[in-house]
XYZ file of C-alpha atoms in Angstrom:
657
model
C 24.579 -7.655 -81.038
C 23.789 -5.612 -77.921
C 25.516 -5.342 -74.572
C 25.862 -8.681 -72.829
C 23.916 -8.661 -69.595
C 25.592 -8.956 -66.205
C 24.021 -10.856 -63.292
C 24.900 -8.374 -60.622
C 24.358 -4.973 -62.286
C 22.192 -3.626 -64.974
C 23.927 -2.682 -68.261
C 22.720 0.112 -70.549
C 22.205 -0.554 -74.134
C 24.639 0.705 -76.796
C 23.399 3.386 -79.194
C 24.281 1.015 -82.055
C 21.623 -1.301 -80.969
C 18.781 1.229 -80.678
C 16.908 2.920 -83.417
C 14.383 5.524 -82.166
C 11.119 5.653 -84.256
C 8.902 7.926 -82.208
C 6.432 10.567 -83.318
C 7.293 12.807 -80.447
C 11.103 12.235 -79.925
C 12.263 11.934 -83.557
C 11.442 15.589 -84.103
C 13.943 16.584 -81.352
C 16.629 14.100 -82.413
C 16.291 15.242 -86.096
C 16.405 18.828 -84.783
C 19.727 18.107 -83.117
C 21.153 16.422 -86.215
C 19.896 18.929 -88.769
C 19.820 22.147 -86.934
C 21.316 22.246 -83.401
C 24.774 20.597 -84.106
C 25.287 22.580 -87.330
C 24.147 25.807 -85.527
C 26.416 25.190 -82.590
C 29.342 24.582 -85.033
C 28.699 27.955 -86.454
C 28.468 29.486 -82.986
C 31.670 28.111 -81.632
C 33.256 29.288 -84.779
C 31.864 32.811 -84.185
C 29.828 32.834 -87.374
C 26.386 33.467 -85.894
C 25.336 37.068 -86.331
C 24.064 38.750 -83.089
C 25.150 35.873 -80.935
C 27.675 36.301 -78.115
C 31.257 35.511 -79.370
C 32.567 32.052 -78.327
C 36.197 31.849 -79.285
C 36.188 28.069 -78.534
C 37.518 26.909 -81.936
C 39.803 29.798 -82.498
C 41.431 29.177 -79.037
C 42.431 25.674 -80.210
C 43.822 27.000 -83.438
C 45.906 29.574 -81.570
C 47.202 26.970 -79.176
C 48.048 24.674 -82.113
C 49.951 27.476 -83.733
C 47.671 27.725 -86.724
C 46.485 31.180 -85.850
C 47.740 34.186 -84.044
C 45.792 36.070 -81.271
C 44.690 35.998 -77.691
C 42.597 33.560 -75.757
C 38.930 34.515 -75.560
C 36.147 33.403 -73.309
C 35.970 31.634 -70.003
C 38.701 29.518 -68.659
C 36.683 26.437 -69.494
C 35.814 27.457 -73.085
C 37.391 24.267 -74.409
C 34.383 22.314 -73.081
C 32.099 23.800 -75.776
C 34.161 21.991 -78.453
C 34.359 18.925 -76.523
C 30.599 18.687 -75.876
C 29.973 19.457 -79.528
C 32.226 16.583 -80.553
C 30.472 14.295 -78.078
C 27.113 15.069 -79.608
C 28.512 14.565 -83.047
C 29.816 11.100 -81.981
C 26.340 10.004 -80.770
C 24.764 11.193 -84.047
C 27.448 9.195 -86.035
C 26.850 6.151 -83.839
C 23.190 6.008 -84.890
C 23.520 7.193 -88.561
C 26.660 7.606 -90.697
C 27.269 11.185 -91.966
C 30.436 11.402 -93.996
C 30.427 15.235 -94.136
C 29.836 15.704 -90.378
C 32.597 13.082 -89.583
C 35.029 14.984 -91.901
C 34.374 18.209 -89.989
C 34.878 16.459 -86.733
C 38.046 14.742 -87.929
C 39.488 18.087 -88.800
C 38.623 19.525 -85.465
C 40.215 16.517 -83.803
C 43.401 17.158 -85.807
C 43.603 20.694 -84.566
C 43.054 19.531 -80.977
C 45.909 17.089 -81.406
C 48.248 19.903 -82.481
C 47.230 22.016 -79.467
C 48.221 19.214 -77.091
C 51.429 19.603 -75.222
C 54.109 16.830 -75.371
C 53.382 15.897 -71.717
C 49.760 15.164 -72.644
C 48.522 18.435 -71.149
C 45.598 20.020 -73.082
C 44.030 23.305 -72.081
C 43.974 26.245 -74.463
C 43.523 28.916 -71.635
C 46.805 28.016 -69.913
C 48.591 27.137 -73.127
C 47.896 30.629 -74.583
C 47.463 32.920 -71.607
C 49.116 31.668 -68.427
C 51.354 28.705 -69.353
C 53.303 29.091 -65.996
C 50.236 28.814 -63.859
C 48.672 25.503 -64.885
C 47.516 23.225 -61.982
C 47.932 26.166 -59.538
C 44.181 27.076 -59.216
C 42.133 23.935 -59.274
C 39.617 25.573 -57.088
C 38.488 27.884 -59.754
C 39.964 27.090 -63.202
C 38.261 23.892 -64.236
C 41.353 22.181 -65.708
C 40.243 18.729 -64.606
C 36.532 19.586 -65.624
C 37.697 20.536 -69.082
C 39.872 17.474 -69.453
C 36.903 15.345 -68.368
C 34.621 16.673 -71.127
C 37.292 16.003 -73.734
C 37.751 12.578 -72.358
C 33.989 11.843 -72.756
C 34.167 13.086 -76.247
C 37.181 10.864 -77.021
C 35.417 7.848 -75.695
C 32.164 8.581 -77.523
C 33.958 9.273 -80.912
C 35.922 6.015 -80.674
C 32.866 3.995 -80.014
C 31.041 5.662 -82.824
C 33.669 5.525 -85.487
C 36.419 3.128 -84.309
C 38.919 5.946 -84.755
C 41.546 6.212 -82.140
C 42.799 9.713 -82.884
C 40.787 11.485 -80.143
C 40.868 8.506 -77.874
C 44.622 8.516 -78.034
C 44.703 12.279 -77.275
C 42.396 11.808 -74.166
C 44.525 8.838 -73.060
C 47.469 11.000 -73.033
C 45.518 13.584 -71.047
C 44.570 11.077 -68.481
C 48.087 9.656 -68.248
C 49.424 13.124 -67.649
C 46.912 13.603 -64.876
C 47.917 10.349 -63.388
C 51.548 11.720 -63.207
C 50.547 15.051 -61.743
C 48.005 13.982 -59.120
C 48.461 11.541 -56.237
C 49.992 11.236 -52.772
C 53.471 10.652 -53.846
C 56.461 13.141 -53.879
C 56.038 16.096 -56.171
C 52.408 15.125 -56.844
C 49.355 17.317 -56.189
C 47.237 15.621 -53.518
C 43.963 17.350 -54.568
C 41.009 17.547 -56.873
C 39.076 19.971 -59.118
C 36.626 22.632 -58.032
C 34.124 21.365 -60.625
C 33.498 17.629 -60.719
C 33.428 15.872 -64.186
C 36.797 14.149 -64.414
C 35.488 11.503 -62.066
C 32.674 10.184 -64.388
C 34.848 10.749 -67.461
C 37.662 8.542 -66.207
C 35.295 5.665 -65.618
C 34.110 5.947 -69.225
C 37.800 5.901 -70.227
C 38.365 2.830 -68.058
C 35.359 1.086 -69.686
C 36.698 1.869 -73.155
C 40.292 0.948 -72.647
C 40.270 -1.676 -69.710
C 43.078 0.392 -68.087
C 42.525 -0.003 -64.369
C 44.505 3.090 -63.445
C 41.772 5.323 -64.848
C 39.205 3.824 -62.445
C 41.591 4.181 -59.605
C 42.293 7.782 -60.513
C 38.538 8.467 -60.477
C 38.177 6.916 -57.018
C 41.206 8.892 -55.773
C 39.525 12.176 -56.661
C 36.289 11.183 -55.062
C 38.047 9.916 -51.839
C 40.142 13.197 -51.508
C 37.213 15.634 -51.784
C 36.323 17.096 -48.351
C 39.198 15.545 -46.412
C 41.220 17.657 -43.913
C 43.340 19.665 -44.159
C 41.582 21.553 -46.849
C 43.192 21.203 -50.301
C 41.656 24.400 -51.476
C 43.031 26.371 -48.554
C 46.408 24.903 -48.969
C 46.419 25.606 -52.708
C 45.290 29.264 -51.991
C 48.071 29.753 -49.470
C 50.672 28.495 -52.111
C 49.142 31.009 -54.551
C 49.067 33.928 -52.151
C 45.282 33.789 -51.972
C 44.823 35.258 -55.444
C 41.614 34.566 -57.445
C 41.181 34.022 -61.078
C 37.927 36.017 -61.338
C 38.840 39.353 -59.812
C 41.628 41.256 -58.041
C 40.212 40.509 -54.632
C 41.432 37.816 -52.179
C 39.787 34.433 -52.834
C 36.944 33.375 -50.612
C 36.534 29.675 -50.341
C 32.962 28.292 -49.525
C 33.595 24.631 -49.085
C 29.896 23.794 -49.381
C 29.916 25.402 -52.765
C 32.291 22.873 -53.905
C 30.934 19.934 -52.032
C 34.297 19.878 -50.057
C 32.869 20.646 -46.661
C 32.821 16.957 -45.801
C 34.159 13.729 -47.244
C 31.584 12.567 -49.797
C 30.435 9.531 -47.725
C 29.562 11.766 -44.759
C 27.492 14.401 -46.779
C 23.781 14.464 -45.657
C 22.216 16.979 -47.955
C 22.913 18.283 -51.414
C 24.708 21.636 -51.021
C 26.443 24.170 -53.228
C 26.605 24.479 -57.081
C 23.857 22.094 -58.396
C 25.650 20.932 -61.461
C 28.778 20.039 -59.555
C 26.647 17.973 -57.041
C 25.061 15.828 -59.634
C 28.194 15.360 -61.691
C 29.923 14.220 -58.465
C 27.089 11.832 -57.615
C 27.239 10.408 -61.150
C 30.892 9.797 -60.719
C 30.297 8.205 -57.343
C 27.638 5.965 -58.696
C 30.066 4.889 -61.390
C 32.848 3.985 -58.981
C 30.366 2.204 -56.695
C 29.145 0.171 -59.666
C 32.615 -0.908 -60.859
C 34.206 -1.429 -57.412
C 31.237 -2.633 -55.289
C 31.822 0.226 -52.731
C 28.650 -0.020 -50.544
C 29.584 3.245 -48.665
C 29.508 5.212 -51.935
C 26.222 3.597 -52.891
C 24.718 4.565 -49.502
C 25.881 8.179 -49.929
C 24.349 8.197 -53.451
C 21.026 6.946 -52.009
C 21.032 9.528 -49.184
C 21.796 12.472 -51.391
C 19.281 11.299 -54.033
C 16.557 11.185 -51.389
C 17.411 14.689 -50.206
C 17.417 16.216 -53.720
C 14.220 14.504 -54.915
C 12.104 14.690 -51.726
C 13.125 18.133 -50.423
C 14.973 20.195 -53.175
C 13.641 19.349 -56.633
C 11.091 21.366 -58.662
C 7.973 19.653 -60.070
C 9.631 20.111 -63.447
C 12.752 18.125 -62.426
C 14.796 21.271 -62.106
C 17.262 21.573 -59.366
C 19.271 24.522 -57.889
C 16.874 27.119 -56.492
C 19.350 29.957 -55.816
C 20.855 32.260 -58.399
C 23.887 32.970 -56.062
C 26.250 30.226 -56.808
C 23.761 28.449 -59.192
C 23.173 26.439 -56.012
C 20.913 24.390 -53.720
C 19.847 26.587 -50.805
C 18.041 24.559 -48.118
C 15.316 21.933 -47.879
C 11.897 23.030 -49.202
C 13.277 26.420 -50.408
C 11.782 26.315 -53.857
C 10.935 29.995 -55.095
C 9.373 30.009 -58.572
C 10.286 33.371 -59.793
C 13.948 33.810 -58.752
C 14.705 30.099 -59.258
C 17.829 29.161 -61.146
C 17.212 25.488 -62.228
C 20.077 25.493 -64.740
C 19.352 23.216 -67.761
C 22.772 21.535 -67.183
C 21.689 20.707 -63.619
C 18.721 18.726 -64.862
C 20.901 17.006 -67.442
C 23.236 16.060 -64.608
C 20.314 14.743 -62.624
C 19.464 12.530 -65.521
C 23.069 11.237 -65.712
C 22.804 10.450 -61.906
C 19.439 8.704 -62.311
C 20.672 6.630 -65.221
C 23.578 5.375 -63.242
C 21.440 4.524 -60.228
C 19.298 2.489 -62.499
C 22.325 0.483 -63.420
C 23.173 -0.141 -59.681
C 19.595 -0.888 -58.654
C 16.696 -0.865 -61.211
C 13.926 1.034 -59.427
C 11.232 3.038 -60.928
C 11.837 6.010 -58.652
C 15.104 6.778 -60.573
C 13.381 6.383 -63.975
C 10.368 8.525 -62.845
C 12.731 11.410 -62.119
C 14.829 10.859 -65.267
C 11.569 11.070 -67.279
C 10.386 14.240 -65.269
C 13.561 16.060 -65.932
C 13.829 15.006 -69.627
C 10.275 15.906 -70.706
C 10.048 19.185 -68.723
C 13.200 21.147 -67.944
C 15.569 19.652 -70.730
C 12.994 20.158 -73.441
C 12.194 23.558 -72.153
C 15.780 24.461 -72.392
C 15.602 24.598 -76.171
C 13.202 26.263 -78.562
C 11.367 24.463 -81.288
C 13.623 25.956 -83.804
C 16.717 24.556 -82.177
C 18.524 27.913 -82.224
C 17.493 29.450 -79.024
C 18.140 28.264 -75.448
C 17.261 28.728 -71.724
C 20.132 28.645 -69.207
C 17.719 29.298 -66.393
C 14.236 27.572 -66.201
C 11.882 29.529 -64.032
C 8.372 28.386 -63.012
C 6.988 31.878 -62.926
C 7.859 34.778 -65.300
C 6.845 38.384 -65.508
C 8.804 40.045 -68.337
C 8.674 43.635 -66.847
C 10.182 42.298 -63.716
C 12.974 40.262 -65.540
C 13.891 43.131 -67.728
C 13.364 45.875 -65.186
C 15.691 47.288 -62.517
C 15.375 44.473 -59.986
C 18.709 42.749 -60.109
C 17.321 39.769 -58.174
C 15.799 38.738 -61.581
C 18.665 39.443 -63.862
C 19.362 35.758 -64.458
C 15.723 35.001 -65.465
C 14.936 35.513 -69.228
C 11.368 35.606 -70.594
C 12.581 34.382 -73.977
C 15.373 31.953 -75.032
C 18.710 33.316 -76.072
C 20.691 32.695 -79.233
C 23.856 31.743 -77.402
C 25.696 32.489 -74.124
C 29.292 33.596 -73.303
C 29.106 30.630 -70.803
C 27.443 28.256 -73.320
C 27.501 25.078 -71.284
C 23.760 24.342 -71.724
C 23.152 24.311 -75.486
C 25.797 21.637 -76.190
C 24.822 19.705 -73.132
C 21.170 19.503 -74.420
C 22.557 18.407 -77.881
C 24.673 15.613 -76.503
C 21.854 14.315 -74.173
C 19.223 14.205 -77.004
C 21.697 12.649 -79.452
C 22.367 9.885 -76.901
C 18.801 9.408 -75.931
C 18.653 5.778 -77.012
C 21.107 4.856 -74.164
C 18.492 5.806 -71.504
C 15.532 3.774 -72.716
C 16.521 0.232 -71.604
C 18.959 -1.683 -69.535
C 19.529 -5.470 -68.983
C 20.409 -7.217 -65.798
C 20.869 -11.000 -65.953
C 17.871 -12.336 -67.888
C 15.738 -9.263 -67.324
C 15.103 -6.508 -69.798
C 14.107 -3.208 -68.168
C 12.077 -0.714 -70.163
C 12.621 2.638 -68.428
C 11.366 5.175 -70.901
C 8.442 4.778 -73.258
C 9.989 5.884 -76.483
C 9.190 4.098 -79.746
C 11.797 2.231 -81.810
C 13.730 -0.953 -82.403
C 16.346 -2.384 -80.090
C 18.376 -5.640 -79.984
C 19.743 -7.301 -76.885
C 21.970 -10.285 -76.029
C 20.766 -12.091 -72.972
C 23.212 -15.101 -72.408
C 23.446 -16.734 -75.719
C 20.081 -15.496 -76.927
C 19.451 -12.656 -79.307
C 16.342 -10.716 -78.633
C 14.627 -7.944 -80.610
C 12.053 -5.560 -79.398
C 9.893 -3.144 -81.429
C 8.300 -0.619 -79.173
C 5.312 1.574 -80.326
C 4.499 4.408 -77.982
C 1.804 7.118 -77.920
C 3.629 8.987 -75.189
C 3.521 11.619 -73.898
C -0.116 12.226 -75.103
C -1.565 8.846 -74.329
C -0.457 6.066 -72.069
C -0.509 3.292 -74.698
C 2.655 1.156 -75.365
C 3.050 -1.881 -77.515
C 6.021 -4.262 -77.812
C 6.677 -6.894 -80.558
C 9.120 -9.626 -79.613
C 11.635 -11.278 -82.108
C 13.714 -14.243 -81.137
C 15.598 -16.924 -83.161
C 14.088 -19.659 -81.010
C 11.851 -19.728 -77.927
C 13.637 -17.967 -75.129
C 12.993 -17.445 -71.425
C 13.517 -13.976 -70.108
C 11.689 -11.276 -68.098
C 10.428 -7.981 -69.588
C 10.212 -5.417 -66.867
C 7.878 -2.500 -67.667
C 8.012 0.656 -65.491
C 4.778 1.513 -63.716
C 5.027 5.307 -63.528
C 4.042 7.190 -60.386
C 1.743 9.300 -62.469
C -0.379 6.320 -63.700
C -3.563 5.754 -61.570
C -4.132 2.295 -63.256
C -1.904 -0.036 -65.225
C -3.082 -2.876 -67.457
C -0.882 -5.383 -69.304
C -1.933 -7.720 -72.103
C 0.208 -10.540 -73.570
C -0.904 -11.736 -76.956
C -4.320 -10.126 -76.331
C -4.873 -11.781 -72.961
C -4.990 -9.781 -69.670
C -1.753 -10.419 -67.654
C -2.384 -9.844 -63.971
C 0.443 -7.785 -62.409
C -1.067 -7.612 -58.930
C 1.798 -9.496 -57.250
C 4.363 -9.019 -60.025
C 5.432 -5.493 -59.580
C 9.007 -5.314 -58.138
C 10.610 -1.942 -57.356
C 8.075 -0.234 -59.609
C 8.415 -2.592 -62.518
C 5.755 -5.059 -63.820
C 7.732 -8.281 -64.381
C 6.535 -10.386 -67.192
C 8.612 -13.545 -67.106
C 7.891 -16.217 -69.581
C 9.177 -18.169 -72.567
C 8.976 -15.851 -75.545
C 8.374 -16.625 -79.189
C 8.749 -14.437 -82.302
C 5.608 -12.496 -82.883
C 4.658 -12.228 -79.107
C 2.955 -8.873 -78.363
C 2.891 -7.078 -75.083
C 0.395 -4.148 -74.713
C 0.693 -1.763 -71.786
C -2.039 0.733 -71.032
C -1.206 3.506 -68.484
C -4.155 5.547 -67.281
C -3.197 9.125 -67.709
C -5.558 11.378 -65.689
C -5.050 15.104 -65.195
C -3.616 15.345 -61.770
C -3.701 18.366 -59.336
C -0.360 18.417 -57.727
C 0.253 20.193 -54.378
C 3.494 20.821 -52.668
C 4.739 19.825 -49.275
C 3.304 22.245 -46.685
C 6.917 23.477 -45.900
C 7.280 24.767 -49.449
C 6.244 28.368 -48.725
C 6.242 29.541 -52.357
C 3.455 27.220 -53.279
C 1.104 27.452 -50.179
C -2.460 27.524 -51.405
C -1.479 26.801 -54.991
C -1.877 23.882 -57.366
C -0.146 22.676 -60.510
C -1.462 20.463 -63.281
C 0.303 17.348 -64.543
C -0.821 14.771 -67.166
C 1.450 11.818 -67.773
C 5.049 12.884 -67.496
C 4.141 16.452 -68.515
C 3.839 19.394 -66.139
C 1.570 22.219 -67.399
C 1.746 26.000 -67.203
C -0.377 29.103 -67.896
C 0.905 31.477 -70.531
C -0.153 35.031 -71.193
C -0.727 34.178 -74.948
C -3.671 32.004 -73.995
C -4.903 33.697 -70.761
C -4.091 37.417 -71.029
C -1.798 39.281 -68.493
C -1.870 39.364 -64.648
C -1.946 35.638 -64.388
C -1.762 36.064 -60.577
C -5.543 37.015 -60.777
C -6.596 33.531 -61.937
C -7.863 31.054 -59.374
C -8.642 27.431 -60.084
C -11.562 26.017 -58.054
C -10.927 22.682 -56.526
C -13.986 21.143 -58.102
C -13.613 22.676 -61.603
C -13.789 20.428 -64.618
C -10.510 19.863 -66.488
C -10.695 18.864 -70.076
C -7.968 17.851 -72.541
C -8.056 18.747 -76.248
C -5.387 18.529 -79.038
C -4.088 21.714 -80.628
C -2.373 20.728 -83.935
C -0.991 24.244 -84.541
C 0.765 24.913 -81.354
C 4.386 23.830 -80.948
C 4.124 21.100 -83.383
C 0.839 19.689 -81.897
C 0.130 19.155 -78.238
C -2.572 18.486 -75.660
C -3.923 21.517 -74.042
C -5.809 21.401 -70.710
C -8.736 23.875 -70.145
C -10.435 24.550 -66.868
C -13.355 26.545 -65.579
C -11.481 29.146 -63.446
C -12.185 32.487 -61.761
C -10.554 35.794 -62.329
C -10.184 38.489 -59.811
C -11.753 41.714 -61.245
C -10.053 44.903 -60.126
C -11.633 47.641 -62.534
C -13.306 49.355 -59.515
C -10.403 49.383 -57.271
C -9.044 52.918 -57.966
C -5.629 54.302 -57.357
C -5.248 53.413 -53.656
C -2.468 50.829 -53.013
C -4.384 49.439 -49.956
C -8.056 49.420 -49.077
C -10.176 48.065 -46.453
C -13.299 48.101 -48.581
C -12.309 46.120 -51.585
C -14.762 46.006 -54.342
C -12.997 43.386 -56.357
C -15.058 40.362 -57.335
C -14.481 37.010 -58.909
C -15.721 36.373 -62.482
C -15.930 33.137 -64.357
C -12.969 32.589 -66.781
C -11.493 29.911 -68.921
C -7.942 29.000 -68.174
C -5.835 27.275 -70.750
C -2.736 25.289 -69.825
C -0.075 24.134 -72.139
C 2.865 21.677 -71.474
C 5.625 23.565 -69.571
C 8.296 22.485 -72.234
C 6.501 24.434 -74.866
C 6.236 27.827 -73.224
C 8.061 30.794 -74.734
C 7.603 29.605 -78.272
C 5.243 32.457 -79.038
C 5.136 36.159 -78.216
C 7.011 37.244 -75.024
C 4.708 37.195 -72.036
C 3.950 36.031 -68.502
C 3.982 32.377 -67.482
C 3.305 30.419 -64.198
C 3.221 26.720 -63.350
C 1.603 27.157 -59.887
C -1.918 28.706 -59.702
C -3.889 29.767 -56.722
C -6.440 27.237 -55.702
C -9.892 28.000 -54.456
C -11.404 25.553 -52.043
């Protein structure tokens, strides 16, 4: 049966206990299984014509002595294989696939042969610079790469029961425990890119070895302490840098090493590193009861969500450093909003829900999932966004303005730095883990995704069948199965986007007026098999406006319905989208388009368009003859943009009062 509930912390539900049966999400999960994972296997084997070379698999074969050649790719290229294996593991955990498991086993065998006797595993340093391992943690991602392989090893063991990859990653972690620490001849430092922290906690949970949890806490505690480890390391290395012939420049904020983690007040630096760090901090706080780490997690969560997050759940507004910039700086056209950063935000939210079930974490998890993560992959599963802009003009992106070089108007087949595609695959393949959690005798329903799930609450075995019309309609239905009448609480999230919530139990209205705790409607009773709970969430079209300090959105409005943020696309509205204005009192209507992106709800609005035909050639005029003419504006869900012809797109629209 499912994960046994703990009285003091919420426990996620194993993938083995969840079977998703959902009209919306099964398309994407099947896409990952049938298209994305096979496509990515071809890509990391360099068999996709026209795509950037990967070299990831061949690097392992060379390091294993099975092929000759030079290392190819980034210093962290191994992670593409690790994340692919992790996605495979989640797919195998939910559905057996003999052929896919065979391919994975063969890859794992190669990885084992590439591992050094000490346990060290990194193809870049094995092939290219064997005398320089552990000498440039600031830049070279050794612990980051190890962390991703550890995550894959844990996932594969849980899915298949096979220890081959788990044993490999235990040897990796054991080697790290020897190399790092405050003892003689150890390295008293940490990686430039966080990941090992959360991976070690997963390894601790899988093996019960306390030293892995302690090692994770060590890396968290060391970060940002004085004297600077990165400076000391650079001095030992002669200030050389991996990326160029210049002297290394160390921006401690970029690495979240400007202060000890418990003292940091705002999210700063590389966005993915921030949320991976926070996920690891939340993990350690959960396992050790460290309140100071939890307080830091809450503080940085608030800063991200209330001052530095896009309406789509994207984070990281600055292309330089793929980073957070400063509070309320949220440009739409030069935005970075890396897909991996939103995935990391989901990891962080999921862990905070285990520490303290609160709908504010699930609301953000849902926002990032339905918008930025889904937008990061095309409907065909073969094209991807690394950057997720909220405003695009193709001529600008593809022109001479280097400020926009990172923004693409269409999804790409693959990337030299291909962290995002396998990250999307592993998240969607493991989606079942994010829907529920159990704390004591309370079952929390965080995401409204249809399917079957089984729980163990004390000695009781409980089954739930969820039917969901999300994201198009706010109707959810649960059917309960128990062996005998059982008392427990079913906690249903009341989303921030719902203007009215109605609950019925066995057809009778269940008043939740005084039963909403931390954003969850608590239905506590003795349940019998066949009991039915119906949840109706009112889903109006909302006009969303930004905080007044967000300069990019002054005088603009965005539309949201349910968890979905909407946008204008040139395919529906013609070019020059900046000429459209949305009157404050215009009627907004919803209709279903069965042909577009697999079928979706479209919002149409009575709008106004600025007419410029009589303007002439002057760049500036004092006697403008422009006028406003009635127009129809059609909005589609943001996740579905760029699945048609290349064109303009914008989320925020000028509002006319």
